[in-house]
mmCIF file of C-alpha atoms in Angstrom:
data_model
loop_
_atom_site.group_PDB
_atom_site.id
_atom_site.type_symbol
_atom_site.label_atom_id
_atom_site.label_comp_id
_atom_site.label_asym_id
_atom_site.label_seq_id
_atom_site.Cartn_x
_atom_site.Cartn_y
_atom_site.Cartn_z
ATOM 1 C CA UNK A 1 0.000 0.000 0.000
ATOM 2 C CA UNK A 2 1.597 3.486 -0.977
ATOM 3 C CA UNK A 3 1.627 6.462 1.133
ATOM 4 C CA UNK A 4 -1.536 8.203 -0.804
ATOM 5 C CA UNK A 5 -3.218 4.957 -0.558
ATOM 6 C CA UNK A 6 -2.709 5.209 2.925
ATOM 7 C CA UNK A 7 -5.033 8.075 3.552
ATOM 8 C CA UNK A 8 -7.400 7.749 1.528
ATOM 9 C CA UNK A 9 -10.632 8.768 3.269
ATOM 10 C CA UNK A 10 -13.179 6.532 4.390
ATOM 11 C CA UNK A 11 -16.165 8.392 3.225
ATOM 12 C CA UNK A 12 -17.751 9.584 -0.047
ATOM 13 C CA UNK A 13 -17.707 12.760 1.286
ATOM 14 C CA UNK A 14 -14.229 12.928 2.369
ATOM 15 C CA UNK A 15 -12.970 11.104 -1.434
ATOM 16 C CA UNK A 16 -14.497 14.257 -2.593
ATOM 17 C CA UNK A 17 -12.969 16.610 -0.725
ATOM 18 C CA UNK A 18 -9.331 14.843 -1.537
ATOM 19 C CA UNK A 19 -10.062 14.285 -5.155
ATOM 20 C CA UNK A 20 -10.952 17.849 -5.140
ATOM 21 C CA UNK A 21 -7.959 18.938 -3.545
ATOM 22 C CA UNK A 22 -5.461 16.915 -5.804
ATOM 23 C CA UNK A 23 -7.409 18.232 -8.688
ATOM 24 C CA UNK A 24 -7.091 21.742 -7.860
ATOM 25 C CA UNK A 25 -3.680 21.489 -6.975
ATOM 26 C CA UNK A 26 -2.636 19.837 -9.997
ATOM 27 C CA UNK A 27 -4.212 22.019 -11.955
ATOM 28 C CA UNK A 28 -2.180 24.829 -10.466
ATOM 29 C CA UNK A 29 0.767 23.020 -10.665
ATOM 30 C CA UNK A 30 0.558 22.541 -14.393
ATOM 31 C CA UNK A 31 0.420 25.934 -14.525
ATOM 32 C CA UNK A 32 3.049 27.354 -12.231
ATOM 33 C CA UNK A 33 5.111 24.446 -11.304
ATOM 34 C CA UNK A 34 5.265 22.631 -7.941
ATOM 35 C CA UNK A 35 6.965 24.791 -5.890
ATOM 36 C CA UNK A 36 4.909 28.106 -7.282
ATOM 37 C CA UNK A 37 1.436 26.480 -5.915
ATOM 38 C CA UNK A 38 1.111 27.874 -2.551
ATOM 39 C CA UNK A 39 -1.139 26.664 0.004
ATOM 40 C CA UNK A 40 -3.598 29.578 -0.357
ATOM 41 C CA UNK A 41 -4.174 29.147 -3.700
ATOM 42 C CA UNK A 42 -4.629 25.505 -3.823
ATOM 43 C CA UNK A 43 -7.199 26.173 -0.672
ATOM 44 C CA UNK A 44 -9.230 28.769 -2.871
ATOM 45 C CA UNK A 45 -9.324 26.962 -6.022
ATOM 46 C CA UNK A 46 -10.374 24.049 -3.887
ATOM 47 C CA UNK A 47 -12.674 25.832 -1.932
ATOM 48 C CA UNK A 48 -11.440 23.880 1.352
ATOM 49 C CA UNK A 49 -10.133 25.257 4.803
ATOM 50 C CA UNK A 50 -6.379 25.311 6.131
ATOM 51 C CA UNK A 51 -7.449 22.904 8.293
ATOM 52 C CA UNK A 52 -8.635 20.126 5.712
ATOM 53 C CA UNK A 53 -5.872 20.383 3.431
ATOM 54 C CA UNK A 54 -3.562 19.439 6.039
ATOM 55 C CA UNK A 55 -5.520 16.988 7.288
ATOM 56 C CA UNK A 56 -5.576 15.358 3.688
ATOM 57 C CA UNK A 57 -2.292 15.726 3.062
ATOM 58 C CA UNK A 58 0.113 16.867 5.666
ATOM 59 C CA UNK A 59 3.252 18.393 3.496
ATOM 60 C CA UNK A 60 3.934 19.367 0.048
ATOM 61 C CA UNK A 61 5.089 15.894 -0.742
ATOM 62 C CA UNK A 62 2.182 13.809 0.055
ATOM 63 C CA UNK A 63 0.028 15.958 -2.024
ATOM 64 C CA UNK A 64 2.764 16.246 -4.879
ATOM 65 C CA UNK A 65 2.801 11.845 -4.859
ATOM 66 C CA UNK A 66 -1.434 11.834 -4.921
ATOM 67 C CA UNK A 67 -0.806 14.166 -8.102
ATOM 68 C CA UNK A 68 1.433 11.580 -9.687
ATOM 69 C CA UNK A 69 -1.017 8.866 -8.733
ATOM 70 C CA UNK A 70 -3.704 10.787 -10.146
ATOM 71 C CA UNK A 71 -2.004 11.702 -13.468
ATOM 72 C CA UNK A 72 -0.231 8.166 -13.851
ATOM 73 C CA UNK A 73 -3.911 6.712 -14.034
ATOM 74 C CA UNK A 74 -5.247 9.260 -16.366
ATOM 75 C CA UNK A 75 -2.266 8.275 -18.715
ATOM 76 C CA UNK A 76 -3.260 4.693 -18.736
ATOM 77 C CA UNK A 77 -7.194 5.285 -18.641
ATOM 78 C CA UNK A 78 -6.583 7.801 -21.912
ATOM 79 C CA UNK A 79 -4.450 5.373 -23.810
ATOM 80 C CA UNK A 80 -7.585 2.184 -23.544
ATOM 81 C CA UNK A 81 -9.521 5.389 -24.694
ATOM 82 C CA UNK A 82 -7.621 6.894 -27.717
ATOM 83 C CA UNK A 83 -6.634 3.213 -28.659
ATOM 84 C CA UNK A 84 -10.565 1.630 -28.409
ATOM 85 C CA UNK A 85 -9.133 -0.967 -25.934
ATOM 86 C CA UNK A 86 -5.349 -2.456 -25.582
ATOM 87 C CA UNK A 87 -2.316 -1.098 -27.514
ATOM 88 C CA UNK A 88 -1.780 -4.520 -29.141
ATOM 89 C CA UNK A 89 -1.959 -3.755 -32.882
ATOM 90 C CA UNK A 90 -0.286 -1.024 -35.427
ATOM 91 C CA UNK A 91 -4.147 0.300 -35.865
ATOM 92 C CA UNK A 92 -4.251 0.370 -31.969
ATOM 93 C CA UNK A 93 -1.014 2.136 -32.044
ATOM 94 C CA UNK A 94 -1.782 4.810 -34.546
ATOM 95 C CA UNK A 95 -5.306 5.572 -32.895
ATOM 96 C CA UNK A 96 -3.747 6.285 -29.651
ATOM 97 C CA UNK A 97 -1.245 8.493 -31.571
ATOM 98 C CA UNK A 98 -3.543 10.582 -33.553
ATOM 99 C CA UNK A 99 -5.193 11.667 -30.644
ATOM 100 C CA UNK A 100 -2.721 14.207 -29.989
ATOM 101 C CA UNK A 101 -1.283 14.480 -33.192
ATOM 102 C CA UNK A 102 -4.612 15.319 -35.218
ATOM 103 C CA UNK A 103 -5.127 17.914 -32.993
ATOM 104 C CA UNK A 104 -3.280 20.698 -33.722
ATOM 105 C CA UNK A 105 -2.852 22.509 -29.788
ATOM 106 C CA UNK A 106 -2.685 19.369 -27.798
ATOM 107 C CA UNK A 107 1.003 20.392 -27.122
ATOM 108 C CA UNK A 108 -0.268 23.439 -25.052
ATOM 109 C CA UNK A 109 0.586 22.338 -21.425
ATOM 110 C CA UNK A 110 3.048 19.744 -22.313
ATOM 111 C CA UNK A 111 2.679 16.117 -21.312
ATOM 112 C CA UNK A 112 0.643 16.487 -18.013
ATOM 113 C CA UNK A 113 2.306 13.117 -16.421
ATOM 114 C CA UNK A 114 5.634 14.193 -18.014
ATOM 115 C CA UNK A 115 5.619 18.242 -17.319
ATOM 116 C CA UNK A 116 5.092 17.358 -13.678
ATOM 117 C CA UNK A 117 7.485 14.815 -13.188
ATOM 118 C CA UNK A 118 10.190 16.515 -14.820
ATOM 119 C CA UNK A 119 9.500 19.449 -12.328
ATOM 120 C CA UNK A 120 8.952 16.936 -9.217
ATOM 121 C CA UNK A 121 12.749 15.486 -10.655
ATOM 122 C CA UNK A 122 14.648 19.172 -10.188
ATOM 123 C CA UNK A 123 12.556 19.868 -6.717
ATOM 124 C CA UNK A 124 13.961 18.948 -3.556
ATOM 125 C CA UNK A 125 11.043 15.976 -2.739
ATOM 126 C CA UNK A 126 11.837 12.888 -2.384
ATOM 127 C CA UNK A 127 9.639 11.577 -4.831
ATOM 128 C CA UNK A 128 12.103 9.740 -7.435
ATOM 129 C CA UNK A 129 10.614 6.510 -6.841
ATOM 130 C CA UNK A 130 6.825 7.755 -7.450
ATOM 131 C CA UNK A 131 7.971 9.313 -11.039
ATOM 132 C CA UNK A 132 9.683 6.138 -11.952
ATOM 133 C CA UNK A 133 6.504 4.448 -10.971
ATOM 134 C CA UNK A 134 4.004 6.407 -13.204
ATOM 135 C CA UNK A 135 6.314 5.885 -16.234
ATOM 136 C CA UNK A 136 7.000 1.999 -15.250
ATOM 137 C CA UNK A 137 3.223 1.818 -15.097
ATOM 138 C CA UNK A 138 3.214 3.767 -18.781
ATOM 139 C CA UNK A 139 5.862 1.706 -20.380
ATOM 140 C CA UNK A 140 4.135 -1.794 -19.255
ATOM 141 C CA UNK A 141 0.890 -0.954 -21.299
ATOM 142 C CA UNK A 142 3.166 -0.766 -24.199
ATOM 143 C CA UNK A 143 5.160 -3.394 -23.510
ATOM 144 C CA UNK A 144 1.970 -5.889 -23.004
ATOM 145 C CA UNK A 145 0.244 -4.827 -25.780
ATOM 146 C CA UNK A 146 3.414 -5.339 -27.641
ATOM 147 C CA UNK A 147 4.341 -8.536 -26.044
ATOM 148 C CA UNK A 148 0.317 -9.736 -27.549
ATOM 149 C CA UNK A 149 1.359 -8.895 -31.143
ATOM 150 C CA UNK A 150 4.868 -10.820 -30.824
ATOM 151 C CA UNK A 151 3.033 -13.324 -29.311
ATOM 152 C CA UNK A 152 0.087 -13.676 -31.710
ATOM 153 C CA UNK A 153 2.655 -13.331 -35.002
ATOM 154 C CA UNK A 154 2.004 -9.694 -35.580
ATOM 155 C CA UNK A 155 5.516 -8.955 -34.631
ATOM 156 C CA UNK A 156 9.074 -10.965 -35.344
ATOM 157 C CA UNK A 157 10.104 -12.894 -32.665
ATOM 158 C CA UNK A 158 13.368 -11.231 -32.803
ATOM 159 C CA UNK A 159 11.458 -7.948 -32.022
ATOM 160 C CA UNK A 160 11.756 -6.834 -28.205
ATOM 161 C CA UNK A 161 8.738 -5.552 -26.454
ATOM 162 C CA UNK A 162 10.610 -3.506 -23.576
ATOM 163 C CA UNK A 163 13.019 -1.694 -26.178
ATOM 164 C CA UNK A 164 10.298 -1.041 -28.530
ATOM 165 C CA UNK A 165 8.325 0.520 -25.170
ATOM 166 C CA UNK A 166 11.654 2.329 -24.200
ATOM 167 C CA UNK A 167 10.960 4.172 -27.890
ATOM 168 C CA UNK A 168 7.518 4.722 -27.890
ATOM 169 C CA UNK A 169 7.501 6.453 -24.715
ATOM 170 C CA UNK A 170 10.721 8.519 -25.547
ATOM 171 C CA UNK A 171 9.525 9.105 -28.383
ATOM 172 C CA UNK A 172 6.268 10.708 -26.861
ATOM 173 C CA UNK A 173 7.984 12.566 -24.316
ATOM 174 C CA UNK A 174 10.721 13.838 -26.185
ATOM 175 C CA UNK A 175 8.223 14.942 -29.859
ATOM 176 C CA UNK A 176 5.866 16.963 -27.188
ATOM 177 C CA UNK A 177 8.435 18.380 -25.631
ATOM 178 C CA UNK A 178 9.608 19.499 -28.893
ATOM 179 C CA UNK A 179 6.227 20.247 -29.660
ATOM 180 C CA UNK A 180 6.053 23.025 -27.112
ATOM 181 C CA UNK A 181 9.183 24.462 -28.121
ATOM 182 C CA UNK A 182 7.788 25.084 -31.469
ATOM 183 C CA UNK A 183 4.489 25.504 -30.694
ATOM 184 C CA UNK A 184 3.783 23.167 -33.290
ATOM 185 C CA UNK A 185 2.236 19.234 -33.654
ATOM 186 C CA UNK A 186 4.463 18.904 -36.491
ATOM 187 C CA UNK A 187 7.733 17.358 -33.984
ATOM 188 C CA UNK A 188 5.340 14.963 -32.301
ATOM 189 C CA UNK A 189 3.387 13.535 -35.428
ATOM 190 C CA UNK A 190 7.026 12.888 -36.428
ATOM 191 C CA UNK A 191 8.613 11.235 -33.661
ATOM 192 C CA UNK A 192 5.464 8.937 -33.101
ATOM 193 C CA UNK A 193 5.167 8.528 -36.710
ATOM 194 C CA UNK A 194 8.717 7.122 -36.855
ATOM 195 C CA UNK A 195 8.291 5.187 -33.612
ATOM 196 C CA UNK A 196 4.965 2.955 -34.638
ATOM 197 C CA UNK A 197 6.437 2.657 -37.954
ATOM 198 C CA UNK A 198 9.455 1.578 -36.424
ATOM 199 C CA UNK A 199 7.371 -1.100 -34.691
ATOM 200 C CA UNK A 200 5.765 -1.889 -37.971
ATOM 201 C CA UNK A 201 8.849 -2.927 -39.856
ATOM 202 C CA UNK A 202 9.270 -6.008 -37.002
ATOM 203 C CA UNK A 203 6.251 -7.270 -39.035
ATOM 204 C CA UNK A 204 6.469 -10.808 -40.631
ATOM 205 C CA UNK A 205 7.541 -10.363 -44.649
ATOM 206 C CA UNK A 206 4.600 -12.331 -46.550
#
């Protein structure tokens, strides 16, 4: 059981309040990084007291690892969206892909996962493990879905699901951050482009 797990309330009422604290704060976090949400303003976005936020979450860093949590899921509950169920085909693949990359401003904001971990990563919380955690969790849905297509003769057997995974996801995080800088799609439709058809070319010759 993790630390967020941990104190999670025992009432609807009180999963409420929390989600709606973790939602406000990472919402304010997106926006001005971890350390430039104060405790006032993630209070008055959440419309809660002094006294409930602490007793949610104590310190900066138990609130900062429910964010993670929170965002790590929505990563893996928008992929079985975008890709109408598991990643485990090039169709599946290039669904989940053109979610972002057939819209033309989905690099505003960054990654949400990635943009806060990479500013959890240069704070001074010890939250190392937790960011590894949301992108081990990220990487296995590719992996699995990739491991299924090896599996079912999609893929060579000489292909490797991890390393493919490693590609994919560095290939997502690195085109959007690219994205931002050029306030463009354009890097990201490339690097994921490359990356599935990458994947592709492990494909049994006929």
């Amino acid at each position: 059981m993790t630390p967020a797990e941990e104190l999670l309330p025992a009432t609807a009422k009180g999963r409420a309040t929390r989600d709606r604290i973790v939602d406000a704060a990472a919402d304010l976090m997106l926006a001005h990084g971890v350390q430039g949400a104060t405790n006032p303003e993630i209070r008055a976005a959440a419309k809660v007291s002094g006294s409930q936020l602490s007793h949610y979450f104590p310190d900066k860093e138990s609130l900062v690892r429910a964010i993670l949590a929170r965002r790590g899921d929505q990563v893996i509950e928008l992929i079985h969206t975008t890709a109408h169920g598991d990643l485990d085909s090039i169709a599946a693949l290039r669904s989940w892909a053109a979610f972002y990359t057939e819209r033309p401003n989905s690099w505003e904001g960054g990654c949400r996962f990635g943009s806060l971990a990479g500013d959890v990563l240069k704070s001074d919380l010890n939250l190392t493990a937790d960011v590894t955690a949301g992108f081990d969790r990220w990487h296995a849905v590719f992996e699995s879905g990739l491991t299924t297509m090896r599996e079912r003769g999609d893929l060579r057997p000489d292909a490797d699901p991890a390393t493919l995974a490693t590609i994919l996801l560095a290939a997502f995080q690195g085109g959007m951050l690219l994205a931002q800088a050029q306030h463009s799609i354009a890097p990201l439709a490339t690097a994921l482009g490359g990356a599935i058809d990458f994947v592709a070319s492990f494909a049994p010759q006929s």
